[in-house]
mmCIF file of C-alpha atoms in Angstrom:
data_model
loop_
_atom_site.group_PDB
_atom_site.id
_atom_site.type_symbol
_atom_site.label_atom_id
_atom_site.label_comp_id
_atom_site.label_asym_id
_atom_site.label_seq_id
_atom_site.Cartn_x
_atom_site.Cartn_y
_atom_site.Cartn_z
ATOM 1 C CA UNK Y 1102 82.914 102.596 149.697
ATOM 2 C CA UNK Y 1103 86.441 101.889 150.727
ATOM 3 C CA UNK Y 1104 86.132 104.502 153.576
ATOM 4 C CA UNK Y 1105 86.404 103.273 157.155
ATOM 5 C CA UNK Y 1106 83.961 104.371 159.615
ATOM 6 C CA UNK Y 1107 85.131 104.538 163.240
ATOM 7 C CA UNK Y 1108 82.971 103.882 166.230
ATOM 8 C CA UNK Y 1109 82.517 105.493 168.746
ATOM 9 C CA UNK Y 1110 83.201 109.070 167.731
ATOM 10 C CA UNK Y 1111 84.431 109.927 171.225
ATOM 11 C CA UNK Y 1112 85.807 107.763 174.093
ATOM 12 C CA UNK Y 1113 86.655 109.043 177.559
ATOM 13 C CA UNK Y 1114 88.479 106.593 180.121
ATOM 14 C CA UNK Y 1115 90.650 106.632 183.174
ATOM 15 C CA UNK Y 1116 94.338 105.824 183.069
ATOM 16 C CA UNK Y 1117 94.842 101.984 183.281
ATOM 17 C CA UNK Y 1118 91.533 101.112 181.541
ATOM 18 C CA UNK Y 1119 91.518 99.609 178.225
ATOM 19 C CA UNK Y 1120 89.949 101.306 175.172
ATOM 20 C CA UNK Y 1121 88.291 99.717 172.214
ATOM 21 C CA UNK Y 1122 87.705 101.305 168.987
ATOM 22 C CA UNK Y 1123 85.812 99.779 166.006
ATOM 23 C CA UNK Y 1124 85.960 100.245 162.396
ATOM 24 C CA UNK Y 1125 83.614 99.180 159.622
ATOM 25 C CA UNK Y 1126 83.968 99.324 155.799
ATOM 26 C CA UNK Y 1127 82.050 98.193 152.810
ATOM 27 C CA UNK Y 1128 84.240 96.826 150.135
ATOM 28 C CA UNK Y 1129 86.839 94.047 149.824
ATOM 29 C CA UNK Y 1130 90.260 95.104 151.046
ATOM 30 C CA UNK Y 1131 93.975 94.239 150.639
ATOM 31 C CA UNK Y 1132 94.761 95.464 154.219
ATOM 32 C CA UNK Y 1133 93.632 97.708 156.970
ATOM 33 C CA UNK Y 1134 95.796 100.275 158.659
ATOM 34 C CA UNK Y 1135 95.415 102.231 161.938
ATOM 35 C CA UNK Y 1136 96.854 105.533 162.491
ATOM 36 C CA UNK Y 1137 96.973 107.931 165.505
ATOM 37 C CA UNK Y 1138 96.905 111.901 165.297
ATOM 38 C CA UNK Y 1139 97.745 113.906 168.302
ATOM 39 C CA UNK Y 1140 96.127 117.291 168.427
ATOM 40 C CA UNK Y 1141 96.045 118.330 164.704
ATOM 41 C CA UNK Y 1142 99.606 117.047 163.944
ATOM 42 C CA UNK Y 1143 100.750 114.618 161.311
ATOM 43 C CA UNK Y 1144 99.455 110.966 161.611
ATOM 44 C CA UNK Y 1145 101.413 108.212 162.937
ATOM 45 C CA UNK Y 1146 101.088 104.668 161.782
ATOM 46 C CA UNK Y 1147 100.187 102.125 164.372
ATOM 47 C CA UNK Y 1148 99.716 98.805 162.719
ATOM 48 C CA UNK Y 1149 98.868 97.124 159.355
ATOM 49 C CA UNK Y 1150 96.791 93.937 159.296
ATOM 50 C CA UNK Y 1151 96.395 92.121 155.955
ATOM 51 C CA UNK Y 1152 93.237 90.637 154.629
ATOM 52 C CA UNK Y 1153 94.367 87.018 155.391
ATOM 53 C CA UNK Y 1154 95.270 87.894 158.968
ATOM 54 C CA UNK Y 1155 92.756 87.755 161.970
ATOM 55 C CA UNK Y 1156 94.754 89.338 164.829
ATOM 56 C CA UNK Y 1157 97.872 91.369 165.315
ATOM 57 C CA UNK Y 1158 99.707 92.715 168.375
ATOM 58 C CA UNK Y 1159 102.095 95.400 168.857
ATOM 59 C CA UNK Y 1160 102.944 96.234 172.359
ATOM 60 C CA UNK Y 1161 99.901 97.493 174.133
ATOM 61 C CA UNK Y 1162 97.974 97.353 170.794
ATOM 62 C CA UNK Y 1163 95.736 94.443 169.625
ATOM 63 C CA UNK Y 1164 94.063 94.659 166.149
ATOM 64 C CA UNK Y 1165 91.426 92.231 164.918
ATOM 65 C CA UNK Y 1166 90.015 91.894 161.517
ATOM 66 C CA UNK Y 1167 86.806 90.156 160.478
ATOM 67 C CA UNK Y 1168 86.498 90.290 156.804
ATOM 68 C CA UNK Y 1169 83.272 88.414 156.703
ATOM 69 C CA UNK Y 1170 81.774 91.269 158.802
ATOM 70 C CA UNK Y 1171 83.940 93.908 157.100
ATOM 71 C CA UNK Y 1172 85.017 95.251 160.425
ATOM 72 C CA UNK Y 1173 88.056 95.705 162.511
ATOM 73 C CA UNK Y 1174 88.712 96.705 166.204
ATOM 74 C CA UNK Y 1175 91.716 98.379 167.899
ATOM 75 C CA UNK Y 1176 92.238 97.530 171.618
ATOM 76 C CA UNK Y 1177 94.661 99.641 173.679
ATOM 77 C CA UNK Y 1178 95.377 97.955 177.031
ATOM 78 C CA UNK Y 1179 96.459 99.772 180.271
ATOM 79 C CA UNK Y 1180 96.006 103.161 178.578
ATOM 80 C CA UNK Y 1181 97.997 106.090 179.479
ATOM 81 C CA UNK Y 1182 97.364 109.869 179.381
ATOM 82 C CA UNK Y 1183 99.762 109.956 176.406
ATOM 83 C CA UNK Y 1184 97.438 107.807 174.462
ATOM 84 C CA UNK Y 1185 94.908 110.793 174.246
ATOM 85 C CA UNK Y 1186 94.577 111.248 170.426
ATOM 86 C CA UNK Y 1187 92.487 110.600 167.494
ATOM 87 C CA UNK Y 1188 92.459 107.216 166.025
ATOM 88 C CA UNK Y 1189 91.703 106.444 162.382
ATOM 89 C CA UNK Y 1190 91.287 103.332 160.397
ATOM 90 C CA UNK Y 1191 92.191 103.121 156.713
ATOM 91 C CA UNK Y 1192 91.095 100.166 154.540
ATOM 92 C CA UNK Y 1193 93.070 99.911 151.449
ATOM 93 C CA UNK Y 1194 92.217 98.175 148.273
ATOM 94 C CA UNK Y 1195 93.301 98.158 144.671
ATOM 95 C CA UNK Y 1196 96.863 98.458 143.210
ATOM 96 C CA UNK Y 1197 97.812 101.671 144.890
ATOM 97 C CA UNK Y 1198 98.000 102.839 148.440
ATOM 98 C CA UNK Y 1199 95.174 105.325 148.687
ATOM 99 C CA UNK Y 1200 94.123 105.819 152.253
ATOM 100 C CA UNK Y 1201 90.372 106.852 152.704
ATOM 101 C CA UNK Y 1202 89.864 107.907 156.305
ATOM 102 C CA UNK Y 1203 86.686 108.376 158.287
ATOM 103 C CA UNK Y 1204 86.055 110.889 161.084
ATOM 104 C CA UNK Y 1205 88.029 108.952 163.629
ATOM 105 C CA UNK Y 1206 87.674 108.198 167.195
ATOM 106 C CA UNK Y 1207 88.678 110.877 169.692
ATOM 107 C CA UNK Y 1208 90.088 109.093 172.751
ATOM 108 C CA UNK Y 1209 90.686 111.055 176.099
ATOM 109 C CA UNK Y 1210 92.623 109.298 178.842
ATOM 110 C CA UNK Y 1211 92.272 111.036 182.147
ATOM 111 C CA UNK Y 1212 95.038 110.666 184.842
ATOM 112 C CA UNK F 60 117.227 109.212 158.740
ATOM 113 C CA UNK F 61 114.833 112.296 158.274
ATOM 114 C CA UNK F 62 111.243 111.615 158.117
ATOM 115 C CA UNK F 63 108.701 113.330 155.839
ATOM 116 C CA UNK F 64 109.145 117.064 156.028
ATOM 117 C CA UNK F 65 106.757 119.901 154.795
ATOM 118 C CA UNK F 66 107.012 123.597 154.505
ATOM 119 C CA UNK F 67 105.833 126.019 155.536
ATOM 120 C CA UNK F 68 104.294 124.993 158.901
ATOM 121 C CA UNK F 69 101.641 127.797 158.916
ATOM 122 C CA UNK F 70 100.360 129.946 156.122
ATOM 123 C CA UNK F 71 97.845 132.810 155.960
ATOM 124 C CA UNK F 72 96.284 133.738 152.466
ATOM 125 C CA UNK F 73 93.393 135.780 151.114
ATOM 126 C CA UNK F 74 90.559 134.628 148.996
ATOM 127 C CA UNK F 75 91.516 134.283 145.404
ATOM 128 C CA UNK F 76 95.235 134.004 146.036
ATOM 129 C CA UNK F 77 97.411 131.020 145.094
ATOM 130 C CA UNK F 78 99.446 129.050 147.415
ATOM 131 C CA UNK F 79 102.195 126.313 147.116
ATOM 132 C CA UNK F 80 103.028 123.722 149.734
ATOM 133 C CA UNK F 81 106.100 121.631 149.638
ATOM 134 C CA UNK F 82 107.008 118.076 150.837
ATOM 135 C CA UNK F 83 110.057 116.092 150.961
ATOM 136 C CA UNK F 84 109.555 112.373 151.436
ATOM 137 C CA UNK F 85 111.211 109.904 153.656
ATOM 138 C CA UNK F 86 114.540 108.728 152.458
ATOM 139 C CA UNK F 87 114.086 105.784 150.089
ATOM 140 C CA UNK F 88 110.335 106.620 149.426
ATOM 141 C CA UNK F 89 109.217 107.420 145.836
ATOM 142 C CA UNK F 90 105.618 108.032 146.227
ATOM 143 C CA UNK F 91 104.062 111.090 147.723
ATOM 144 C CA UNK F 92 100.179 111.595 148.593
ATOM 145 C CA UNK F 93 98.601 114.631 149.681
ATOM 146 C CA UNK F 94 95.600 114.939 152.032
ATOM 147 C CA UNK F 95 93.394 117.727 153.238
ATOM 148 C CA UNK F 96 92.070 117.694 156.591
ATOM 149 C CA UNK F 97 89.432 120.149 157.756
ATOM 150 C CA UNK F 98 88.928 120.828 161.471
ATOM 151 C CA UNK F 99 87.280 117.856 163.300
ATOM 152 C CA UNK F 100 87.406 115.691 160.253
ATOM 153 C CA UNK F 101 89.465 112.850 158.872
ATOM 154 C CA UNK F 102 92.163 113.589 156.257
ATOM 155 C CA UNK F 103 90.709 113.434 152.685
ATOM 156 C CA UNK F 104 92.762 112.143 149.757
ATOM 157 C CA UNK F 105 93.733 114.825 147.125
ATOM 158 C CA UNK F 106 96.036 112.970 144.811
ATOM 159 C CA UNK F 107 99.113 110.810 144.659
ATOM 160 C CA UNK F 108 102.349 111.331 142.642
ATOM 161 C CA UNK F 109 104.632 108.487 141.375
ATOM 162 C CA UNK F 110 107.510 108.761 138.890
ATOM 163 C CA UNK F 111 106.673 112.480 138.613
ATOM 164 C CA UNK F 112 103.080 111.804 137.398
ATOM 165 C CA UNK F 113 99.655 112.016 139.058
ATOM 166 C CA UNK F 114 98.560 108.430 139.548
ATOM 167 C CA UNK F 115 95.360 108.789 141.522
ATOM 168 C CA UNK F 116 93.156 111.656 142.343
ATOM 169 C CA UNK F 117 90.419 112.096 144.915
ATOM 170 C CA UNK F 118 87.442 114.384 144.469
ATOM 171 C CA UNK F 119 88.956 117.692 144.361
ATOM 172 C CA UNK F 120 88.587 120.296 141.741
ATOM 173 C CA UNK F 121 91.203 121.332 139.169
ATOM 174 C CA UNK F 122 92.207 124.166 141.418
ATOM 175 C CA UNK F 123 94.305 121.701 143.251
ATOM 176 C CA UNK F 124 97.373 120.639 141.299
ATOM 177 C CA UNK F 125 100.708 119.218 141.931
ATOM 178 C CA UNK F 126 103.996 118.178 140.856
ATOM 179 C CA UNK F 127 106.743 115.768 141.518
ATOM 180 C CA UNK F 128 110.390 116.330 141.188
ATOM 181 C CA UNK F 129 113.051 113.846 140.082
ATOM 182 C CA UNK F 130 114.238 113.638 143.660
ATOM 183 C CA UNK F 131 110.835 112.563 144.581
ATOM 184 C CA UNK F 132 109.914 115.748 146.442
ATOM 185 C CA UNK F 133 106.488 117.250 145.636
ATOM 186 C CA UNK F 134 104.409 120.457 145.656
ATOM 187 C CA UNK F 135 100.812 121.060 146.094
ATOM 188 C CA UNK F 136 99.410 124.148 144.328
ATOM 189 C CA UNK F 137 95.955 125.636 145.094
ATOM 190 C CA UNK F 138 94.576 128.385 142.891
ATOM 191 C CA UNK F 139 91.834 130.849 143.511
ATOM 192 C CA UNK F 140 91.800 130.022 147.094
ATOM 193 C CA UNK F 141 88.360 129.844 149.055
ATOM 194 C CA UNK F 142 87.521 130.147 152.505
ATOM 195 C CA UNK F 143 86.741 126.401 152.535
ATOM 196 C CA UNK F 144 90.289 125.661 151.618
ATOM 197 C CA UNK F 145 91.336 126.444 155.238
ATOM 198 C CA UNK F 146 92.663 123.158 156.452
ATOM 199 C CA UNK F 147 95.578 121.241 157.628
ATOM 200 C CA UNK F 148 97.332 119.832 154.518
ATOM 201 C CA UNK F 149 99.273 116.505 154.914
ATOM 202 C CA UNK F 150 101.757 114.956 152.820
ATOM 203 C CA UNK F 151 102.522 111.123 153.101
ATOM 204 C CA UNK F 152 105.349 109.232 151.514
ATOM 205 C CA UNK F 153 105.575 105.511 150.783
ATOM 206 C CA UNK F 154 107.355 102.943 148.762
ATOM 207 C CA UNK F 155 104.491 101.035 147.197
ATOM 208 C CA UNK F 156 104.514 97.261 146.417
ATOM 209 C CA UNK F 157 101.678 96.973 143.955
ATOM 210 C CA UNK F 158 98.628 95.124 145.244
ATOM 211 C CA UNK F 159 99.644 94.964 148.756
ATOM 212 C CA UNK F 160 99.333 98.490 150.043
ATOM 213 C CA UNK F 161 101.900 99.999 152.162
ATOM 214 C CA UNK F 162 102.497 101.949 155.265
ATOM 215 C CA UNK F 163 102.234 105.706 154.569
ATOM 216 C CA UNK F 164 104.516 108.066 156.594
ATOM 217 C CA UNK F 165 103.095 111.429 157.283
ATOM 218 C CA UNK F 166 104.745 114.828 157.622
ATOM 219 C CA UNK F 167 103.543 117.226 160.552
ATOM 220 C CA UNK F 168 101.404 119.238 157.970
ATOM 221 C CA UNK F 169 100.956 122.783 156.792
ATOM 222 C CA UNK F 170 98.178 124.595 158.414
ATOM 223 C CA UNK F 171 96.598 127.082 155.866
ATOM 224 C CA UNK F 172 94.214 129.742 156.751
ATOM 225 C CA UNK F 173 92.218 131.587 154.062
ATOM 226 C CA UNK F 174 90.815 134.941 155.154
#
């Protein structure tokens, strides 16, 4: 299916460490987006990577995409307590922008 | 520039009742999507509205219906509420470019509790 599946389900690290989250999907995609959600609030868009791109950076975020393996990873470097949130990947396909989310990765960054 | 707004923020209803949730998209956006997020789960796509018509629909029963107005704002209606409808309802707006996908901007959500 188009749904992204995040791994691990939960991740606990110390401030300053790097956090890596993975996403797998099953169909061909146009692009893949990563979103963050703080404590049951609205989702915030982090980064969009298109199917013809392999890597993209935004501040402390680095996203990779491997379409041959149908997988993506999100790396947060030098994590901060404010990065504590749930992170979701959303592969998109077809003509319309329907986002299909997995259960997400819950990241806890401890001071 | 106002982002996506939703109202109300919280709502308590009883089983069998009907509820209407409202969403105003980000300025310049013409497409509104609705998602349901149960506790501990990812958001699930309900449907998407464009040009005042439902363009896509997820795996939700007909009790879930919507509307989009000429100013692009949207309503989500849920009839005959069930306990399982308790969730955070998220609205997202976008300005789609066909075939490319587009970033969606989410509102803060409406938390619905059905007793």
